[in-house]
Coordinates of C-alpha atoms and ligand atoms in Angstrom, one line a residue:
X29 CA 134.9 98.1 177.6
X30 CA 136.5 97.5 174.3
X31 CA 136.3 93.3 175.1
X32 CA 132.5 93.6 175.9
X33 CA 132.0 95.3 173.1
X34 CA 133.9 92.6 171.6
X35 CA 132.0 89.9 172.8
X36 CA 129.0 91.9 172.3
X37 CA 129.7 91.8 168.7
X38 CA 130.6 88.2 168.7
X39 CA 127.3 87.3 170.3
X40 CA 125.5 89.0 167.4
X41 CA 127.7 87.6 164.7
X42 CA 127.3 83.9 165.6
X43 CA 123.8 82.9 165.4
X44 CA 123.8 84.0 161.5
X45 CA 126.8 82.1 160.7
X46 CA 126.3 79.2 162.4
X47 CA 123.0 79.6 160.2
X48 CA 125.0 80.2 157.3
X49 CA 127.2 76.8 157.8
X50 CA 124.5 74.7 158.8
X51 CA 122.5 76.1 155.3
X52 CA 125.9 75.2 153.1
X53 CA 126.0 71.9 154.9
X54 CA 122.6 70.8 154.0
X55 CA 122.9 72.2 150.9
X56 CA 126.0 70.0 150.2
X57 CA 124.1 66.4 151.2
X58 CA 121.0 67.5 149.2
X59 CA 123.3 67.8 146.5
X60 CA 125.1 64.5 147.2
X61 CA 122.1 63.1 147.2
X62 CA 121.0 64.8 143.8
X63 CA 123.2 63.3 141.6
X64 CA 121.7 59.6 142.2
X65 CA 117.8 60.8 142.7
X66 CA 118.1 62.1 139.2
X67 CA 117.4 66.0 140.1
X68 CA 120.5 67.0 138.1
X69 CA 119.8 67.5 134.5
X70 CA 122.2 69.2 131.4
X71 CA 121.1 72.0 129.4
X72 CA 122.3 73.4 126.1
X73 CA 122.6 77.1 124.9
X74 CA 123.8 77.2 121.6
X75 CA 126.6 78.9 120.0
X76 CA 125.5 80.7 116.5
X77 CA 126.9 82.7 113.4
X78 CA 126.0 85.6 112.3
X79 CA 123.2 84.6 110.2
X80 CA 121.8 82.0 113.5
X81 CA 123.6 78.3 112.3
X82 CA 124.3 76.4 115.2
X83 CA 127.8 75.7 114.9
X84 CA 128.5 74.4 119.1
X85 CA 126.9 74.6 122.3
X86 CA 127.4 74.7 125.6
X87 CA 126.7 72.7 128.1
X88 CA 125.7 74.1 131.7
X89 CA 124.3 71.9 134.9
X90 CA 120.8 72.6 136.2
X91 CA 119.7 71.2 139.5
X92 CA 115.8 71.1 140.1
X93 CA 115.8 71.1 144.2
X94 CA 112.4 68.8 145.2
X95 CA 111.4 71.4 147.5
X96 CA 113.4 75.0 145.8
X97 CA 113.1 74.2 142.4
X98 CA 116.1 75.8 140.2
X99 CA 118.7 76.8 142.2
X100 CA 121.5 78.4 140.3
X101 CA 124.4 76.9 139.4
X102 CA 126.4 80.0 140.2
X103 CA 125.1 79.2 143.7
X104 CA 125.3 75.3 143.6
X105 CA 128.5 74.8 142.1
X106 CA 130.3 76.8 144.3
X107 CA 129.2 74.9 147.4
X108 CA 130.3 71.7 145.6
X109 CA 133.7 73.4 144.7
X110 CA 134.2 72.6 148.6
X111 CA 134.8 69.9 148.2
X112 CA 135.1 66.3 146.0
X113 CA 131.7 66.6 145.1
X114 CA 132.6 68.9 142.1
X115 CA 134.8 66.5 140.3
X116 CA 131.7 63.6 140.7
X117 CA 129.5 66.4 139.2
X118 CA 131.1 67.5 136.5
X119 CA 132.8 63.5 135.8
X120 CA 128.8 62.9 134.8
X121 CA 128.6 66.1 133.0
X122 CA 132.2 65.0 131.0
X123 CA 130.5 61.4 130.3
X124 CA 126.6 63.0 129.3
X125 CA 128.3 65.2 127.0
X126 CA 130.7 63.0 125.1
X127 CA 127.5 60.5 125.0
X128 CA 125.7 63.6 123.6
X129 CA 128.1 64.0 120.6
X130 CA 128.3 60.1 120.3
X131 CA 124.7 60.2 119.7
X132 CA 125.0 62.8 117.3
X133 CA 126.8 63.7 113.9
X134 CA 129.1 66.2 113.6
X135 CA 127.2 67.7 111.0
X136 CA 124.4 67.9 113.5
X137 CA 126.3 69.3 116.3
X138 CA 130.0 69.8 115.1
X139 CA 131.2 71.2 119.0
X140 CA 130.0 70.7 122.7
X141 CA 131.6 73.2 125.1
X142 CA 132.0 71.9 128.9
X143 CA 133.0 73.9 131.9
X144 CA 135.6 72.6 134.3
X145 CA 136.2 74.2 137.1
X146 CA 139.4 75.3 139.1
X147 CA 139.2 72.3 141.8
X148 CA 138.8 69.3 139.5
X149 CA 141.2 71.0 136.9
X150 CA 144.0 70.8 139.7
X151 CA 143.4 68.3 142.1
X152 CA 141.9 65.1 140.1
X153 CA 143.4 63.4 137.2
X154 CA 141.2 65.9 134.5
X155 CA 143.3 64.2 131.8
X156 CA 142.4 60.4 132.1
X157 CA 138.6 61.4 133.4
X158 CA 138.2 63.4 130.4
X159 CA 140.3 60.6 127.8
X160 CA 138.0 57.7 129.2
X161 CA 134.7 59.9 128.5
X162 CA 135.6 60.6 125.0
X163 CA 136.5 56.7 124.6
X164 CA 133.7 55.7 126.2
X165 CA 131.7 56.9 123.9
X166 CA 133.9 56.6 120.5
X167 CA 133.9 60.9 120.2
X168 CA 136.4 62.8 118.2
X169 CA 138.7 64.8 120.6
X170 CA 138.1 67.4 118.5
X171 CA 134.2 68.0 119.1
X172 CA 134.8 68.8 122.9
X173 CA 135.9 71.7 123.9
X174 CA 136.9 72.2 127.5
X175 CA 135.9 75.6 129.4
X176 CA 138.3 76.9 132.1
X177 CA 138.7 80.8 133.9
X178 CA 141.4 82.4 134.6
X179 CA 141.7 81.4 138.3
X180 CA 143.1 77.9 137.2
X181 CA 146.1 80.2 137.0
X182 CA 146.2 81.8 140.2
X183 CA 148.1 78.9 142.3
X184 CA 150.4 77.2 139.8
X185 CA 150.7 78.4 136.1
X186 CA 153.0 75.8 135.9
X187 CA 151.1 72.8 136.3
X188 CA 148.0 74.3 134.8
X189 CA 149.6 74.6 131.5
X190 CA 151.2 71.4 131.9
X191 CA 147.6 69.6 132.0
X192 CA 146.5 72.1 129.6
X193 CA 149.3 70.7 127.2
X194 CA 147.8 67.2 128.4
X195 CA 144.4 67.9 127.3
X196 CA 145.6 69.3 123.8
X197 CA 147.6 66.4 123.5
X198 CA 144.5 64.3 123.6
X199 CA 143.2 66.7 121.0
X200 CA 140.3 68.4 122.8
X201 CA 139.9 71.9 122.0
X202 CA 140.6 74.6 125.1
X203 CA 138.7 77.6 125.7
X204 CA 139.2 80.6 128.6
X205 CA 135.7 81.5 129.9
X206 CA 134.5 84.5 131.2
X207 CA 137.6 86.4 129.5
X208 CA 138.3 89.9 131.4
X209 CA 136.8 89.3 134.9
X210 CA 139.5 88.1 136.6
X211 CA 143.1 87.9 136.9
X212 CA 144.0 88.1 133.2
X213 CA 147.7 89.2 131.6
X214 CA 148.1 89.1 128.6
X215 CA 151.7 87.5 128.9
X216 CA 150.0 84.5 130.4
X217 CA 147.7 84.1 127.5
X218 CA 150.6 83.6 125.0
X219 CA 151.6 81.0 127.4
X220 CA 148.8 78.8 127.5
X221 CA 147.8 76.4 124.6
X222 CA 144.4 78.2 124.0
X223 CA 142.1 77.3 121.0
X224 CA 139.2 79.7 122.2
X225 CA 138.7 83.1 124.1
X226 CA 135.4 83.6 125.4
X227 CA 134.3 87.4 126.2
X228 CA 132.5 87.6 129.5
X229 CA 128.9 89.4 129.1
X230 CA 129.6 91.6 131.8
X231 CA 131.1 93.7 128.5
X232 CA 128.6 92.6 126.0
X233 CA 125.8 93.7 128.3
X234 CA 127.0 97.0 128.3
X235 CA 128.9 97.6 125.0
X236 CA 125.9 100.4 124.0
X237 CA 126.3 102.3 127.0
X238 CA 129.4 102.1 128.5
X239 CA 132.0 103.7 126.3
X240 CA 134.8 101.7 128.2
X241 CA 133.7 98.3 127.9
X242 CA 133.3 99.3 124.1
X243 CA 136.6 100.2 123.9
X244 CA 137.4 96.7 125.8
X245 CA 135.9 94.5 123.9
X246 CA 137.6 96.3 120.9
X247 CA 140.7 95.9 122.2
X248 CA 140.0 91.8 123.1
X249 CA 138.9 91.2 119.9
X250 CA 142.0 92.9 118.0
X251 CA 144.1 90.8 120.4
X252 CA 142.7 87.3 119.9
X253 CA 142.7 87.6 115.8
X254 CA 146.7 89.0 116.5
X255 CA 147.0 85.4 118.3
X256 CA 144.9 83.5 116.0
X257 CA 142.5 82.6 118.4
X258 CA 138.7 81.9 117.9
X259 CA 136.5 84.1 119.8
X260 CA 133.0 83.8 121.3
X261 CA 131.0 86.7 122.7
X262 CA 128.5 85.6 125.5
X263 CA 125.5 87.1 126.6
X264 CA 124.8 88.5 123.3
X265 CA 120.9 90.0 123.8
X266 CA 120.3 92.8 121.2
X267 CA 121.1 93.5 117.7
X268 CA 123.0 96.2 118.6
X269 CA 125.4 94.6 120.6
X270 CA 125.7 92.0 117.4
X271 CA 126.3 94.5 115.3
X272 CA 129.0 96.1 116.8
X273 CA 130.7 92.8 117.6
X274 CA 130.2 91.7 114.1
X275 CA 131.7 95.1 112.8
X276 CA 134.7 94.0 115.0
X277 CA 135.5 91.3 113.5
X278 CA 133.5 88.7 116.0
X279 CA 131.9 85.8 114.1
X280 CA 130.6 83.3 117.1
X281 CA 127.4 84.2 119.6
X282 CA 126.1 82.9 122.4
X283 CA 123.1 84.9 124.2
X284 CA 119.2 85.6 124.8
X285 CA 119.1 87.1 121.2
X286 CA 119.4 83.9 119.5
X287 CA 118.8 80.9 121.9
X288 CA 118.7 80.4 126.3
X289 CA 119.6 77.2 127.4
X290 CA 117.2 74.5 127.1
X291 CA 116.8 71.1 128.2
X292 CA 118.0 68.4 125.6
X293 CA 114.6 67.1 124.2
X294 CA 114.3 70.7 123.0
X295 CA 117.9 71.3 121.9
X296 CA 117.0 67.9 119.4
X297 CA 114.1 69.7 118.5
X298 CA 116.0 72.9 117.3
X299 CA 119.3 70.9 116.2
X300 CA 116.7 68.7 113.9
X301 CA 114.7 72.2 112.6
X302 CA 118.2 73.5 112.1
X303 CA 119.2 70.9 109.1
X304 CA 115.7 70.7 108.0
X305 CA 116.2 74.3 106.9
X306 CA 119.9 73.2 105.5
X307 CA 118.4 70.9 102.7
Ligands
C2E3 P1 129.3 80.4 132.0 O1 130.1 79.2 131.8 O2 129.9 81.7 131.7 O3 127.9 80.2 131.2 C1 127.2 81.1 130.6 C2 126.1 81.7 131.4 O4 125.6 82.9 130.8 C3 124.9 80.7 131.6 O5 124.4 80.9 132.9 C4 124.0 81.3 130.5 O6 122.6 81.0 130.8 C5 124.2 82.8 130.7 N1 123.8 83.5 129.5 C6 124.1 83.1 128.2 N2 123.6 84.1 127.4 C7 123.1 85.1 128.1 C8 122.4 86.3 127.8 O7 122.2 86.7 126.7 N3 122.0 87.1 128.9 C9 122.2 86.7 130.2 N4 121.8 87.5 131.1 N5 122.8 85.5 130.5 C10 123.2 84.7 129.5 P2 124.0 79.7 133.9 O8 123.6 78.5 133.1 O9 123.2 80.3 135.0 O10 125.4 79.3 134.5 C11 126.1 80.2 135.2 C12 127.5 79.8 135.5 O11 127.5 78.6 136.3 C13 128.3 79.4 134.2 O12 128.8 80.6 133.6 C14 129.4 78.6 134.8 O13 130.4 79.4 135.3 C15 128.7 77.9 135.9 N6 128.4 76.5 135.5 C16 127.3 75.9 135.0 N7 127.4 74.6 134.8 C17 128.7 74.3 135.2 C18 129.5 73.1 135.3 O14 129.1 72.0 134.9 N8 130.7 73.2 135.9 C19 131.2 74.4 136.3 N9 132.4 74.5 136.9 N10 130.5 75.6 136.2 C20 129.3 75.5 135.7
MG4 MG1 131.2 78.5 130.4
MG5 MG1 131.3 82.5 130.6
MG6 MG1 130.2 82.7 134.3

């Protein structure tokens, strides 16, 4: 009885998976296909002081589906994190962003922030991929800052820090994204050559309510001046929020309150307004 019921519940189980993997493999040659049909675009949310200068940015992949439209890239890059397709994605995003600050001054746009993710940061050669887009385009090491999370350090610390030290050596600047929402020690973070410490928004969003993630971000931002690391809070949205961060000692925002991301025609726009206002 136990094996027909068994089968029962294998004969229920199937039809919606094989759904599932035939929607994931479509998914993946659409998005093959995207790259070269020109449906992938960058966008920019800029990173802010206190009083709203643009001092950075980030960038962060949008893919317009010809039939879906948006389609999130929390959605999108994790199917292309299957497989080779994530290092070709974010190889163009490398090469549009150091053409980005090539095109621009640094007193325009001093930083550009780029997320790499776990796959490509392991299993390609990151360091010559991300030397030959910075020579490419005759960029400062200096202006690019290189995202990561905390699950590059999940299978091998040891190697990870190695091509961390790799990337520093080239002089890019090293960031840990999303900061608290995964497997984070704090031994490990005095092991890796980090210039940056992003705080996920998962705190931020919540610092007025939620007494702990108050008491967390307090804590975090305590830490990473004991270290001597910058700090950016993301998903800054009220001025509450700001003003507790600022209170705290944070100095660098990204969120809703002060810009979403937007395409780059308009981030020109704003970057052009922005000095306008300077002089
Ligand atoms: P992330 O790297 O943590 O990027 C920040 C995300 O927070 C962006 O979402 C941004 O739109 C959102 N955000 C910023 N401020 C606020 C705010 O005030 N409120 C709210 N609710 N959200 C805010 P987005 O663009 O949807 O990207 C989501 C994630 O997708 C990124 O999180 C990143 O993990 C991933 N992603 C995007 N582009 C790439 C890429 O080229 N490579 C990799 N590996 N991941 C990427
Ligand atoms: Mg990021
Ligand atoms: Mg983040
Ligand atoms: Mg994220």
């Amino acid at each position: 009885q136990a094996k027909a019921r068994g089968r029962a519940r294998i004969c229920c189980y199937e039809p919606a998976m094989q759904e599932q993997v035939a929607w994931r493999l479509e998914m993946e040659q659409s998005l093959r296909r995207a790259l070269a049909a020109g449906e992938l675009t960058m966008y920019f949310q800029p990173q802010v002081n206190g009083c709203g200068e643009i001092l950075a940015a980030e960038a962060l992949m949008r893919w317009r589906h010809p039939e879906q439209g948006f389609i999130s890239p929390e959605v999108f890059i994790a199917i292309a994190e299957e497989s080779d397709l994530i290092v070709e994605l974010e190889t163009w995003m490398l090469d549009g962003c150091c053409a980005l600050l090539g095109r621009l001054p640094a007193a325009a746009l001093p930083k550009l922030s780029v997320n790499i993710s776990v796959r490509h940061f392991v299993q390609s050669d990151i360091v010559a991929t991300v030397a030959a887009a910075l020579e490419a385009h005759g960029v400062e090491p200096g202006r690019l800052t290189v995202e990561l999370t905390e699950s590059i350090l999940i299978d091998s610390l040891e190697e990870a820090v190695e091509r961390m030290q790799a990337l520093k050596r080239l002089g890019v600047r090293l960031a840990l994204d999303d900061f608290g929402t995964g497997f984070s020690s704090l031994m490990y973070l005095k092991r890796l050559p980090l210039d940056e410490l992003k705080i996920d928004r998962s705190f931020v969003g919540e610092l007025d309510s939620d007494p702990n993630d108050a008491a967390i971000v307090e804590t975090v931002l305590v830490m990473v001046q004991h270290l001597g690391l910058a700090v950016v809070a993301e998903g800054v949205e009220n001025t509450a929020q700001l003003a507790f961060l600022e209170a705290r000692g944070c100095r660098h925002f990204q969120g809703f309150l002060f810009h979403r991301p937007m395409a780059e025609a308009d981030f020109r726009r704003l970057l052009a307004a922005d000095d306008a206002c300077l002089q």
